[in-house]
Short mmCIF file of C-alpha atoms in Angstrom, two decimals:
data_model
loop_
_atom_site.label_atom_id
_atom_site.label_comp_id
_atom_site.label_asym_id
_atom_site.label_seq_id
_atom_site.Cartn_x
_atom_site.Cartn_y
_atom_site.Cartn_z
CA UNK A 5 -17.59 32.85 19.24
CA UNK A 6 -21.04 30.64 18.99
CA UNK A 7 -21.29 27.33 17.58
CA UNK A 8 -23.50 25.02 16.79
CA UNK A 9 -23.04 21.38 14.70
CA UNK A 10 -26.04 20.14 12.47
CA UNK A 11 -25.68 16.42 10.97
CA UNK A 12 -26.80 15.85 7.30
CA UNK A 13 -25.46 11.83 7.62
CA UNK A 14 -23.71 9.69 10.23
CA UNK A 15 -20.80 10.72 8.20
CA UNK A 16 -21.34 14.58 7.70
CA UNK A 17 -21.54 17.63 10.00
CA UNK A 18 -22.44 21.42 8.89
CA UNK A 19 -20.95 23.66 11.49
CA UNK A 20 -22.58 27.20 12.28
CA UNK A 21 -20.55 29.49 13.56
CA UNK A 22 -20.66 33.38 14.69
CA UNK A 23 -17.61 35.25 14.77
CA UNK A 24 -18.28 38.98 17.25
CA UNK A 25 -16.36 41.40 15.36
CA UNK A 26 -13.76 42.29 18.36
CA UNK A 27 -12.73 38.81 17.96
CA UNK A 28 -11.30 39.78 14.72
CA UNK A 29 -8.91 42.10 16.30
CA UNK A 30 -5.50 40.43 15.79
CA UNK A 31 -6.62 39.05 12.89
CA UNK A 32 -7.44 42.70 11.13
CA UNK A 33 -3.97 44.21 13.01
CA UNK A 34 -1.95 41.47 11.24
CA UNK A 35 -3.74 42.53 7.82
CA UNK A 36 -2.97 45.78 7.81
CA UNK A 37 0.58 45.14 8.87
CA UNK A 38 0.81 42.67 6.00
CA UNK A 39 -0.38 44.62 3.31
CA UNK A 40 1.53 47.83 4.51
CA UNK A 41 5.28 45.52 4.10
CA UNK A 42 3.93 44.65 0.91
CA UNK A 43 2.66 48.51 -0.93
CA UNK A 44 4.02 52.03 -0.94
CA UNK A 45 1.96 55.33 -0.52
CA UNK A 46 4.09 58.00 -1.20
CA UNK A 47 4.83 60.05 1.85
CA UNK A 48 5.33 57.49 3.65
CA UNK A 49 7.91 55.17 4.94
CA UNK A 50 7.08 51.12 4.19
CA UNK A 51 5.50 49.92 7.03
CA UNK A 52 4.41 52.76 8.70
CA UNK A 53 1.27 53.45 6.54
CA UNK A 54 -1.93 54.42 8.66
CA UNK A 55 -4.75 51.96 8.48
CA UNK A 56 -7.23 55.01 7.45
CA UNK A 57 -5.20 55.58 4.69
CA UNK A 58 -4.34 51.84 3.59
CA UNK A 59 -8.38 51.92 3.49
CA UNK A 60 -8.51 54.94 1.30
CA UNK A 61 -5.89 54.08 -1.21
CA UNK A 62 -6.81 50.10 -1.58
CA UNK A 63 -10.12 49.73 0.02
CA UNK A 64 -11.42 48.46 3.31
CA UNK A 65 -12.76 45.01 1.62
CA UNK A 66 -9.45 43.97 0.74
CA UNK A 67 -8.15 44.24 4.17
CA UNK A 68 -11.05 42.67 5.97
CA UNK A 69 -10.60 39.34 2.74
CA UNK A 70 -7.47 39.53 4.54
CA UNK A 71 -8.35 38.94 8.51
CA UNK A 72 -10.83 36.59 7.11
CA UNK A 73 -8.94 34.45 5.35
CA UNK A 74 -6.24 34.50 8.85
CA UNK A 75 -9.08 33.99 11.04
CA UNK A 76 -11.07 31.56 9.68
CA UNK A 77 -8.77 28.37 10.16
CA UNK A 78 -8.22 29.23 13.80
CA UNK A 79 -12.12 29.76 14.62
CA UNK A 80 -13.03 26.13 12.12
CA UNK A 81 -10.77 24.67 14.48
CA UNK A 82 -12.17 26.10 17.81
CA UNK A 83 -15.47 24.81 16.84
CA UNK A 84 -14.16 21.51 15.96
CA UNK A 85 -12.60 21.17 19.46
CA UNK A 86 -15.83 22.43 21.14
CA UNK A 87 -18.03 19.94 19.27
CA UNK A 88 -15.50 17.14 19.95
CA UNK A 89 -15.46 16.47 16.40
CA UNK A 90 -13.56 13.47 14.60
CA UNK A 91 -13.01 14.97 11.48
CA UNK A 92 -11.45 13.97 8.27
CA UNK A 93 -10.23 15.55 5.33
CA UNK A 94 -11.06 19.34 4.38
CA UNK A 95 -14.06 21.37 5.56
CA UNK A 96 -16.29 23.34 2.47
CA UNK A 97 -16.28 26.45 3.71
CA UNK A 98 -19.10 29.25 3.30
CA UNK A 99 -19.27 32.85 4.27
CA UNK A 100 -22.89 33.51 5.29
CA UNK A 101 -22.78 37.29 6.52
CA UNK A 102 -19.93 39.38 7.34
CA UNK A 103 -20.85 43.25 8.58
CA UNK A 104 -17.99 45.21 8.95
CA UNK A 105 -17.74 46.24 12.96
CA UNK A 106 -20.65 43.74 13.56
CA UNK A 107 -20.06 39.72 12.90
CA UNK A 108 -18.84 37.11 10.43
CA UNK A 109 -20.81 33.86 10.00
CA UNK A 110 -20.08 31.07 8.52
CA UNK A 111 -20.42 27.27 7.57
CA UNK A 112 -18.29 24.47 7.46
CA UNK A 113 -19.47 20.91 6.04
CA UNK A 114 -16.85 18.83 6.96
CA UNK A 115 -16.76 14.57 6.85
CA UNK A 116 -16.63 12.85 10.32
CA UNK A 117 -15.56 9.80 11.72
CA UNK A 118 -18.72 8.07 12.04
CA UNK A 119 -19.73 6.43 15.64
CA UNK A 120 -19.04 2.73 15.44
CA UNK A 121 -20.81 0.01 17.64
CA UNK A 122 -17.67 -2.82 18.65
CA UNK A 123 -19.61 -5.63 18.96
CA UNK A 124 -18.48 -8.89 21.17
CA UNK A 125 -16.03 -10.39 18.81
CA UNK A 126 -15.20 -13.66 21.25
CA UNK A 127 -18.18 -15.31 19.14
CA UNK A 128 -16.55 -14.98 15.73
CA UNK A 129 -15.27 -18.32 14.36
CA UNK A 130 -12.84 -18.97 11.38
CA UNK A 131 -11.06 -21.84 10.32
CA UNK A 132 -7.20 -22.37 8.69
CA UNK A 133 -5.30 -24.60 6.89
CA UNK A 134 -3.64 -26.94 9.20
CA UNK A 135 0.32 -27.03 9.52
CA UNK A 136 1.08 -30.26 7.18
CA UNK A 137 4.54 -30.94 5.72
CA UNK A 138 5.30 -34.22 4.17
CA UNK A 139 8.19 -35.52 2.80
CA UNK A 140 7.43 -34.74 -0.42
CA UNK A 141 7.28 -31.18 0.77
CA UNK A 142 10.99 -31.54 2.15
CA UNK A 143 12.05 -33.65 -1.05
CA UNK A 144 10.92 -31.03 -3.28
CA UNK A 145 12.68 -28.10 -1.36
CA UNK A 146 15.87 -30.08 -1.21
CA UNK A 147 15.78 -30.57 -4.92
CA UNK A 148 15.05 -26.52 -5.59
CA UNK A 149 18.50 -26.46 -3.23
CA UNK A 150 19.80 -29.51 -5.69
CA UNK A 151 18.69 -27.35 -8.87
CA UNK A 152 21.23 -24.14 -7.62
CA UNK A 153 23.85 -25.89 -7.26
CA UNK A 154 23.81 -27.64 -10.79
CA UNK A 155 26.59 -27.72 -13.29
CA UNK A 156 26.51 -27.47 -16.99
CA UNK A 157 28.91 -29.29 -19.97
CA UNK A 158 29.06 -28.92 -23.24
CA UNK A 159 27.65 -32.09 -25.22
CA UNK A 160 27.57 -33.07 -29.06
CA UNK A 161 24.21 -33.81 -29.46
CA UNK A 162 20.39 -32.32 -30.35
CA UNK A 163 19.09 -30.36 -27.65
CA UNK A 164 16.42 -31.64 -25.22
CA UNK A 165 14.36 -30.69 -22.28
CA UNK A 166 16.33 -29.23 -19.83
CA UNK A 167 19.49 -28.23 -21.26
CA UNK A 168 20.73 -25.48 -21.34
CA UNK A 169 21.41 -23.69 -25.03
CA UNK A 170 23.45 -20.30 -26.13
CA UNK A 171 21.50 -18.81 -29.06
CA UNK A 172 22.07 -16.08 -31.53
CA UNK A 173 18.04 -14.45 -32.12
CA UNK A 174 16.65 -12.00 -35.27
CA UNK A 175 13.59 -10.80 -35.21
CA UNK A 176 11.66 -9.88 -38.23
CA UNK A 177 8.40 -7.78 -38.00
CA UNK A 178 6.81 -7.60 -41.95
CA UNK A 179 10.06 -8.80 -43.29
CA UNK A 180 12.49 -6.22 -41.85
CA UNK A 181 14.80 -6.65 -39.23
CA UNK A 182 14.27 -4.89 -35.79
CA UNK A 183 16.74 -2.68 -34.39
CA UNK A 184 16.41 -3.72 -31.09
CA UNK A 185 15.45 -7.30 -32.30
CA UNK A 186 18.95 -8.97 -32.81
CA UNK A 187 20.70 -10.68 -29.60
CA UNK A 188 23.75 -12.89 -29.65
CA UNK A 189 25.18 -15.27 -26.91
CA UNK A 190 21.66 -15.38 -25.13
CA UNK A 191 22.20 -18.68 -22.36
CA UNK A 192 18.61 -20.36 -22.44
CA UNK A 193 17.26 -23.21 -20.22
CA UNK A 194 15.16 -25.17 -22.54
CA UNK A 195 11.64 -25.71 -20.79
CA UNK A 196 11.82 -22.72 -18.20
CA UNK A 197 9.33 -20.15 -20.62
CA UNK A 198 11.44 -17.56 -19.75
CA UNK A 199 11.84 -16.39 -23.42
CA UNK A 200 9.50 -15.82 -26.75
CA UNK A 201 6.39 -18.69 -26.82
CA UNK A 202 7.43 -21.08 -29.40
CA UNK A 203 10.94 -21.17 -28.59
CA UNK A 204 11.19 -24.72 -27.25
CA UNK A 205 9.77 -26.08 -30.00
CA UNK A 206 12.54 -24.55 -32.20
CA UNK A 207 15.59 -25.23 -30.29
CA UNK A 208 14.79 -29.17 -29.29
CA UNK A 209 16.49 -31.23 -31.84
CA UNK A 210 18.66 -28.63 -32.76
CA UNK A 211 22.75 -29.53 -32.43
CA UNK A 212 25.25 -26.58 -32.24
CA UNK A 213 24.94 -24.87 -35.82
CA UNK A 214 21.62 -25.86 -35.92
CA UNK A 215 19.20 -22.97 -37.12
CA UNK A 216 15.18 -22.71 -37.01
CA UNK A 217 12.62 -20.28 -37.32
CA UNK A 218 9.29 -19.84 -35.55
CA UNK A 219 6.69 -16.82 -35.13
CA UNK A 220 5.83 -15.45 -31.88
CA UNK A 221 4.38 -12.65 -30.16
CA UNK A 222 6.99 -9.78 -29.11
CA UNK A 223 6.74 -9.61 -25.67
CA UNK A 224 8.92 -6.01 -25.36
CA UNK A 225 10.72 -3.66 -27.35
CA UNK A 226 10.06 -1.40 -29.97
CA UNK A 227 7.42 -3.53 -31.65
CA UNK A 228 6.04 -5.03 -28.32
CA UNK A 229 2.57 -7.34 -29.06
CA UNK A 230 3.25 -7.70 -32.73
CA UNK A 231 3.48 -10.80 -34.64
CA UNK A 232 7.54 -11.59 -35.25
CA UNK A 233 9.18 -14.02 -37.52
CA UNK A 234 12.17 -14.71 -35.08
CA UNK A 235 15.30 -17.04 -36.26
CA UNK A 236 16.80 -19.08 -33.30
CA UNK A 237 20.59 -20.32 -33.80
CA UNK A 238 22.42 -22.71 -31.86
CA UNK A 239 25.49 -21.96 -31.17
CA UNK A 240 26.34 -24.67 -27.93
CA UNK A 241 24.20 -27.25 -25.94
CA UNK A 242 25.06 -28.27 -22.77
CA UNK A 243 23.59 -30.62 -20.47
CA UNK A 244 22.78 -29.60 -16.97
CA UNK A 245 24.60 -31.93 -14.26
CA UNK A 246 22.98 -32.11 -10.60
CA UNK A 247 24.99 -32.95 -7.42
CA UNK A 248 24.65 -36.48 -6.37
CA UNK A 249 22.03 -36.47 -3.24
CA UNK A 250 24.26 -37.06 -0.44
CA UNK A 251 26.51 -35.92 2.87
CA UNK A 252 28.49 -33.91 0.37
CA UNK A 253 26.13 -31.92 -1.45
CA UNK A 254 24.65 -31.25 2.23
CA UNK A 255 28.16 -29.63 3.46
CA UNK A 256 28.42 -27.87 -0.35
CA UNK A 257 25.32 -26.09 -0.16
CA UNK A 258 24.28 -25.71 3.88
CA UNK A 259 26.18 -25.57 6.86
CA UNK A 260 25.32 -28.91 7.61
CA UNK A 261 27.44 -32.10 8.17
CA UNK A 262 25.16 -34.75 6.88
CA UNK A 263 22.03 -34.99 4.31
CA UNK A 264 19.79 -36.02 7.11
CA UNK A 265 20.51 -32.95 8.91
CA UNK A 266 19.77 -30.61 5.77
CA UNK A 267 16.45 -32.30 5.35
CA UNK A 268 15.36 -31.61 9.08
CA UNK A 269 16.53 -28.33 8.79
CA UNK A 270 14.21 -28.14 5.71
CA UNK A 271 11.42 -29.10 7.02
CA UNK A 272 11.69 -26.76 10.30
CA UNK A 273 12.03 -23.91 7.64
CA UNK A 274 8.64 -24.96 5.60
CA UNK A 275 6.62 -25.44 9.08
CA UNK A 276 7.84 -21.94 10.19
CA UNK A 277 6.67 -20.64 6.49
CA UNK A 278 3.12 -22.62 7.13
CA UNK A 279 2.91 -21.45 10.37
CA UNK A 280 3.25 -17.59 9.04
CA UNK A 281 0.97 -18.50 6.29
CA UNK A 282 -1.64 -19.72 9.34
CA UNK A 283 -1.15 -16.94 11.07
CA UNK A 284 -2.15 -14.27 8.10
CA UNK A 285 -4.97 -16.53 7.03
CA UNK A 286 -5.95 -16.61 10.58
CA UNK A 287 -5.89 -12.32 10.69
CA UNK A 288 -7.89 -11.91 6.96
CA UNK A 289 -10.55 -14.65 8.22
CA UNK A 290 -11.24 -12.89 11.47
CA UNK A 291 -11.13 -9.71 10.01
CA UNK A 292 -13.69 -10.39 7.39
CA UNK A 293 -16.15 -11.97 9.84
CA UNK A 294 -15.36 -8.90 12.33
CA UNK A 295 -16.41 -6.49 9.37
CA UNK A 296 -19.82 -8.58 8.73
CA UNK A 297 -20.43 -8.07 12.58
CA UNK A 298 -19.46 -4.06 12.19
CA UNK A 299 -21.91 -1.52 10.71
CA UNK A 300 -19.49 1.05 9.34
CA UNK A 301 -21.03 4.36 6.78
CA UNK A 302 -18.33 5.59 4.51
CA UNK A 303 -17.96 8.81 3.78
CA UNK A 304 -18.49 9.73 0.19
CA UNK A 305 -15.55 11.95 -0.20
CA UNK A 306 -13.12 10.11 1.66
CA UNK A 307 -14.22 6.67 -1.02
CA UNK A 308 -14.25 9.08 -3.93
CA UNK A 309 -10.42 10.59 -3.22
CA UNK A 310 -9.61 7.29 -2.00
CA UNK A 311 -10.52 5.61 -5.09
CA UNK A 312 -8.72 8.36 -7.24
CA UNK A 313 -5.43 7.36 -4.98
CA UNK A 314 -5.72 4.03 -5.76
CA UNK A 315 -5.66 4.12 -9.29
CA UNK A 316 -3.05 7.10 -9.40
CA UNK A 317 -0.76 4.61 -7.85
CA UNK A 318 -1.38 1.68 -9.72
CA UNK A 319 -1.21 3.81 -13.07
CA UNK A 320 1.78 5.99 -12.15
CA UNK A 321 3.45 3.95 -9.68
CA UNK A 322 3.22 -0.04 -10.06
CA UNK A 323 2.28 -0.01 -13.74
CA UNK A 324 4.84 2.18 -15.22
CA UNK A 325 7.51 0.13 -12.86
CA UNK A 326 6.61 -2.66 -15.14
CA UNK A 327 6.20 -0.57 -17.99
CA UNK A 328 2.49 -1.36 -18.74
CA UNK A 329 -0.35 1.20 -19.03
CA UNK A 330 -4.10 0.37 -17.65
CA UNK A 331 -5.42 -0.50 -20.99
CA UNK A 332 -2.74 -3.58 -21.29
CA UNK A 333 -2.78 -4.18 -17.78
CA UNK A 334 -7.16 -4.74 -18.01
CA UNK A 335 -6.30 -6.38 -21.14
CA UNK A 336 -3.81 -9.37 -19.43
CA UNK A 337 -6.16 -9.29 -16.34
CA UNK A 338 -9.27 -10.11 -18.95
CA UNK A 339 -11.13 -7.44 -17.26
CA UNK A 340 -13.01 -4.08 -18.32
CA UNK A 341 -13.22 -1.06 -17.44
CA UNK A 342 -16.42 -0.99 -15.19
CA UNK A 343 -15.02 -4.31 -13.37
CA UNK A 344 -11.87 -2.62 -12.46
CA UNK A 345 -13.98 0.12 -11.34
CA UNK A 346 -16.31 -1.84 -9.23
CA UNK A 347 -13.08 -3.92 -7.87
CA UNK A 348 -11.29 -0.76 -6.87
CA UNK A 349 -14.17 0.60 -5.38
CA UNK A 350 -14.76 -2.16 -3.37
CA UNK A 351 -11.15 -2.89 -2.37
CA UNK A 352 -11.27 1.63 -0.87
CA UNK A 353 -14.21 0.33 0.59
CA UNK A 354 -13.22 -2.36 2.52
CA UNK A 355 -9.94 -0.55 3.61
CA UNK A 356 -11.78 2.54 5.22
CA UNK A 357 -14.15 0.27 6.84
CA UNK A 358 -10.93 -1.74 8.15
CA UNK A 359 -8.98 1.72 9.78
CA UNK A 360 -12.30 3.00 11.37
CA UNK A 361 -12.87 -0.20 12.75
CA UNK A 362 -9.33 -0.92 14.26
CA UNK A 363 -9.08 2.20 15.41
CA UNK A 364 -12.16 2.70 17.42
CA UNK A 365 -10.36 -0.78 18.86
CA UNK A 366 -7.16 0.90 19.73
CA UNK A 367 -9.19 3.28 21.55
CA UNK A 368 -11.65 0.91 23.56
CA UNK A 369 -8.72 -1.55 24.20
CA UNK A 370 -6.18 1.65 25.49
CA UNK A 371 -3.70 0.31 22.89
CA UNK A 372 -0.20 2.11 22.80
CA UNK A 373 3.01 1.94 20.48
CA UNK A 374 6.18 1.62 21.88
CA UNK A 375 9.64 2.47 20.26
CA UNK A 376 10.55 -1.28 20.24
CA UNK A 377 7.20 -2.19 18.38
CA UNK A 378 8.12 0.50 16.13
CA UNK A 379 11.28 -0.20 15.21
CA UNK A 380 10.42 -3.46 14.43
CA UNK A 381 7.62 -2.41 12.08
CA UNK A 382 9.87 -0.07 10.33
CA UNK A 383 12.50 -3.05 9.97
CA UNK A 384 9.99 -5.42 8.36
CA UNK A 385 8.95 -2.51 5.87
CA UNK A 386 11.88 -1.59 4.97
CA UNK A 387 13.19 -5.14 4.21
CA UNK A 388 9.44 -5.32 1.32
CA UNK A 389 10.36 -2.27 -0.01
CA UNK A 390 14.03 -2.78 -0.47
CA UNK A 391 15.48 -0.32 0.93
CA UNK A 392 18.08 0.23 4.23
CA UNK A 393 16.19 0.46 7.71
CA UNK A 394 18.59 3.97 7.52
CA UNK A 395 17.16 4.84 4.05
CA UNK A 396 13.43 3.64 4.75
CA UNK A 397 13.24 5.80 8.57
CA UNK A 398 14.57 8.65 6.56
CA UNK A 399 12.47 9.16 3.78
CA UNK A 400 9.66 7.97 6.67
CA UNK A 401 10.57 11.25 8.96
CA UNK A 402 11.01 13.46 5.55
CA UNK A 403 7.65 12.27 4.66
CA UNK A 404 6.20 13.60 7.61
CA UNK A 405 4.68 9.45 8.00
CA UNK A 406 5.88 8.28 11.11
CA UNK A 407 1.71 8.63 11.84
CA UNK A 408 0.85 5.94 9.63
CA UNK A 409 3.46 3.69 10.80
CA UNK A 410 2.38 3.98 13.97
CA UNK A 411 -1.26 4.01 13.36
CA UNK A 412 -0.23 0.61 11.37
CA UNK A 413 1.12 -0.64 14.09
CA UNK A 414 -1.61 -0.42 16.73
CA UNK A 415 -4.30 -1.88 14.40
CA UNK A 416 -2.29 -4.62 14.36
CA UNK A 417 -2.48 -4.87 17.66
CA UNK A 418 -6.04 -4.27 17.53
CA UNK A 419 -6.92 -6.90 15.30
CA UNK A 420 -4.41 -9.51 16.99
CA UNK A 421 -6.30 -9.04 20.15
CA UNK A 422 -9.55 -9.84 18.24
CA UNK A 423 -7.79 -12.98 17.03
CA UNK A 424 -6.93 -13.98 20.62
CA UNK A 425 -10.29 -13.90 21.70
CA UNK A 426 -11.90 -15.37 18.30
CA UNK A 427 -12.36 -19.70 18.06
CA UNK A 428 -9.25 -20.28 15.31
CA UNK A 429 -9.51 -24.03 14.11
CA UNK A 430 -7.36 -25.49 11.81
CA UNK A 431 -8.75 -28.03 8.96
CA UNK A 432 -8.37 -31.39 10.90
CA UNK A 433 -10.58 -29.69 13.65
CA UNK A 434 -8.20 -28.53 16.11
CA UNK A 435 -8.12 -25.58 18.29
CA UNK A 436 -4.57 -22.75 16.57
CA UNK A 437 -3.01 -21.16 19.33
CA UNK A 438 -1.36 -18.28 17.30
CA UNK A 439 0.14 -17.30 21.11
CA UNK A 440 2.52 -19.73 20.42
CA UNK A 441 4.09 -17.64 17.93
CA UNK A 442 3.68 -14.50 19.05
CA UNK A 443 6.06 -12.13 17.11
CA UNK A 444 4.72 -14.33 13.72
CA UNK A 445 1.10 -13.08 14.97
CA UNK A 446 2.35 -9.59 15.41
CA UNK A 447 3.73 -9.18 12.40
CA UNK A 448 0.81 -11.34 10.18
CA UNK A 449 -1.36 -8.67 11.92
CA UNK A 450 0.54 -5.21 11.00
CA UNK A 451 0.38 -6.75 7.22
CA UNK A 452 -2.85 -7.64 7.08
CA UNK A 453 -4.07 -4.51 8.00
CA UNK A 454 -1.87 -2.65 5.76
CA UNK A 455 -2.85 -4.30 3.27
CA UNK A 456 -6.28 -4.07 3.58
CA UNK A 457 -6.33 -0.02 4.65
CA UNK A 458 -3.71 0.43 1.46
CA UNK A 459 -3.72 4.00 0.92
CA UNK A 460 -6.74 4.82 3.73
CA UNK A 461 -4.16 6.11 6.03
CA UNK A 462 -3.76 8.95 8.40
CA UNK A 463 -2.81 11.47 4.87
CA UNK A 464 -7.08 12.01 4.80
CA UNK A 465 -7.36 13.31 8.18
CA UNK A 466 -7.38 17.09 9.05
#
């Protein structure tokens, strides 16, 4: 076999390749042994037809279709190898000349991995949000704590900001009552907007027995965005009670003796949170000056199929969880059509650019995965998607995308070493040591990177 590469772009190769007949050999034996299980020529047993004949009865071409089609995978790859090719995603494939006894030719355009210049990243330069919590910080997460642990009673009186109501509802869309529009017994928090718009203005003022009606937009259900004329009864009121602020409520709702002891344990909590949130912002600042620094061609057909992916999952995955199509979602989102386009494109963009750039990283830095960095990774996915470690390294293996975990993992480590050598400062001009936090770092890194790549993963490569 000869070969020989030609490149049409940094990201495109056209491979030439000639095939000497006798190299078709096994190729044409396991043709005519697979047609001859699969036809009967009377006279003969199955299987045991002569190849003369099986070209007689059903025709030399459709044997040789046959080795071709065997052959051709095994001699794409060959040349591949040879060239030292990085390629991604399927080759075009075109049979020049084939002469029966002679040679086959053919061409392959395939998409590459294009060559990517690393430049010195120790000069890049990003600043953070510096690690502040006040007391009103702690004061305000103590009183969320306050909030859960509330009580309610029943009191005879109107209704006011803050308590909470149980309401019989009707809704009425042109003067008939919905189906699915009547609820009894609903338990409402006056102020909390977590029912119809308009609602809070009905219920305050009301006592138990009290009645109003109000129009408002239908949020869901069988007459979802239309005008309704929705009547609001009160059945009870009840005032929300909060736990005096003291020693007690600090053993009722912690594992702490004293209040003083809740609060620090508060505030270690919200610096850990800020310090994750530095961390991340750290990783997407660095990144984006690394990719300003990095001149990376995309490949047309990888940005076109990864485009497509991107908005098959957001219309068929993540919008039909929340049972929205793209035409509402654009419409909440106050966008069109050609801005979501642009937007998506952009986002495919930026996460190819990101995976060729972190992994020509991995590769210059000798980075390696081990099973404890691994496991890890797999244990932080599994707890965002919600499933079991068990249940999320199953469906991972069955899925065949151990790969992309993996390949998740070491841009991670990529980009955390590009952090490391980058100036971090936060807001009040100091020098962030993200060292200090180490496993934080890590872990910022592995999801920033997965979420910029997204769905430019390993799945596009040959």
């Amino acid at each position: 076999m000869k070969s020989a590469v030609e490149t049409l772009n940094p990201t495109r190769v056209r491979l030439s390749i000639e095939v000497p007949f006798e190299e078709l050999k096994d190729s044409l034996d396991a043709a005519y042994k697979k047609i001859n299980q699969q036809v009967t020529v009377k006279g003969f047993r199955k299987g045991k037809i002569p190849a003369r004949v099986i070209d007689q009865r059903f025709g030399r071409g459709a044997v040789l279709e046959e080795a071709v089609n065997d052959a051709l995978p095994k001699f794409y790859t060959e040349a591949v190898n040879e060239a030292e090719l990085n390629v991604l995603g399927q080759p075009e494939v075109d049979i020049t000349e084939l002469k029966d006894g002679e040679t086959l030719n053919f061409t392959a355009e395939v998409d590459i991995r294009p060559e990517i210049e690393i430049p010195d990243y120790s000069v890049i330069e990003v600043e953070v949000d510096a690690i502040e919590v006040s007391d009103e910080d702690v004061d305000k997460s103590v009183e969320q704590l306050r909030e859960r642990f509330a009580s309610t009673s029943p009191v005879e009186r109107a209704a006011e900001d803050g308590d909470v109501v149980t309401i019989d509802l009707e809704a009425k869309v042109d003067g008939e009552v919905l189906e699915d529009g009547v609820a009894s017994g609903v338990s409402y928090t006056i102020g909390s907007g977590e029912l119809l718009e308009g609602i809070d203005e009905a219920v305050k003022g009301l006592e138990a027995g009290g009645e109003a009606t109000f129009t408002s937009e239908l949020k869901g259900g069988s007459a979802e965005g239309k005008e309704a004329e929705v009547t609001v009864k009160v059945t009870q009121v009840a005032a929300r009670e909060l736990p005096s602020l003291d020693d007690e409520f600090a053993q009722l709702a912690s594992e702490f003796d004293t209040l003083d002891e809740l609060k620090a344990d508060s505030r270690k909590r919200l610096e850990n949170m800020k310090q994750y949130d530095q961390a991340t912002q750290a990783q997407e600042r660095v990144l984006e000056k690394l990719l300003e620094l990095v001149e990376v061609p995309v490949p047309e057909k990888l940005l076109e199929d990864e485009v497509k992916t991107r908005k098959h999952n957001l219309e068929h995955h993540q919008l039909g969880q929340m049972g929205l199509d793209l035409e509402k979602y654009l419409e909440i989102q106050g966008k069109t059509v050609e801005e979501f386009d642009a937007e998506t494109a952009e986002q495919a963009v930026k996460g190819i650019k990101t995976q060729f750039v972190l992994d020509e990283l991995v590769n210059k830095e000798k980075l390696n995965v081990n099973q404890e960095e691994l496991t890890e990774h797999l244990m932080r996915r599994a707890q965002s998607s919600g499933m079991s470690p068990d249940q999320f390294a199953q469906a991972v293996v069955e899925g065949g995308q151990v790969p992309m975990l993996v390949g998740e993992v070491a841009r991670g480590k990529a980009l955390a070493v590009v952090v490391e050598a980058a100036t971090v400062k936060d807001t009040n001009g100091e020098i962030v040591d993200l060292e200090d936090d180490e496993d934080e770092s890590a872990a910022a890194g592995e999801t920033v990177e997965a979420d910029a790549s997204a769905e430019a993963e390993d799945k596009n490569e040959a």
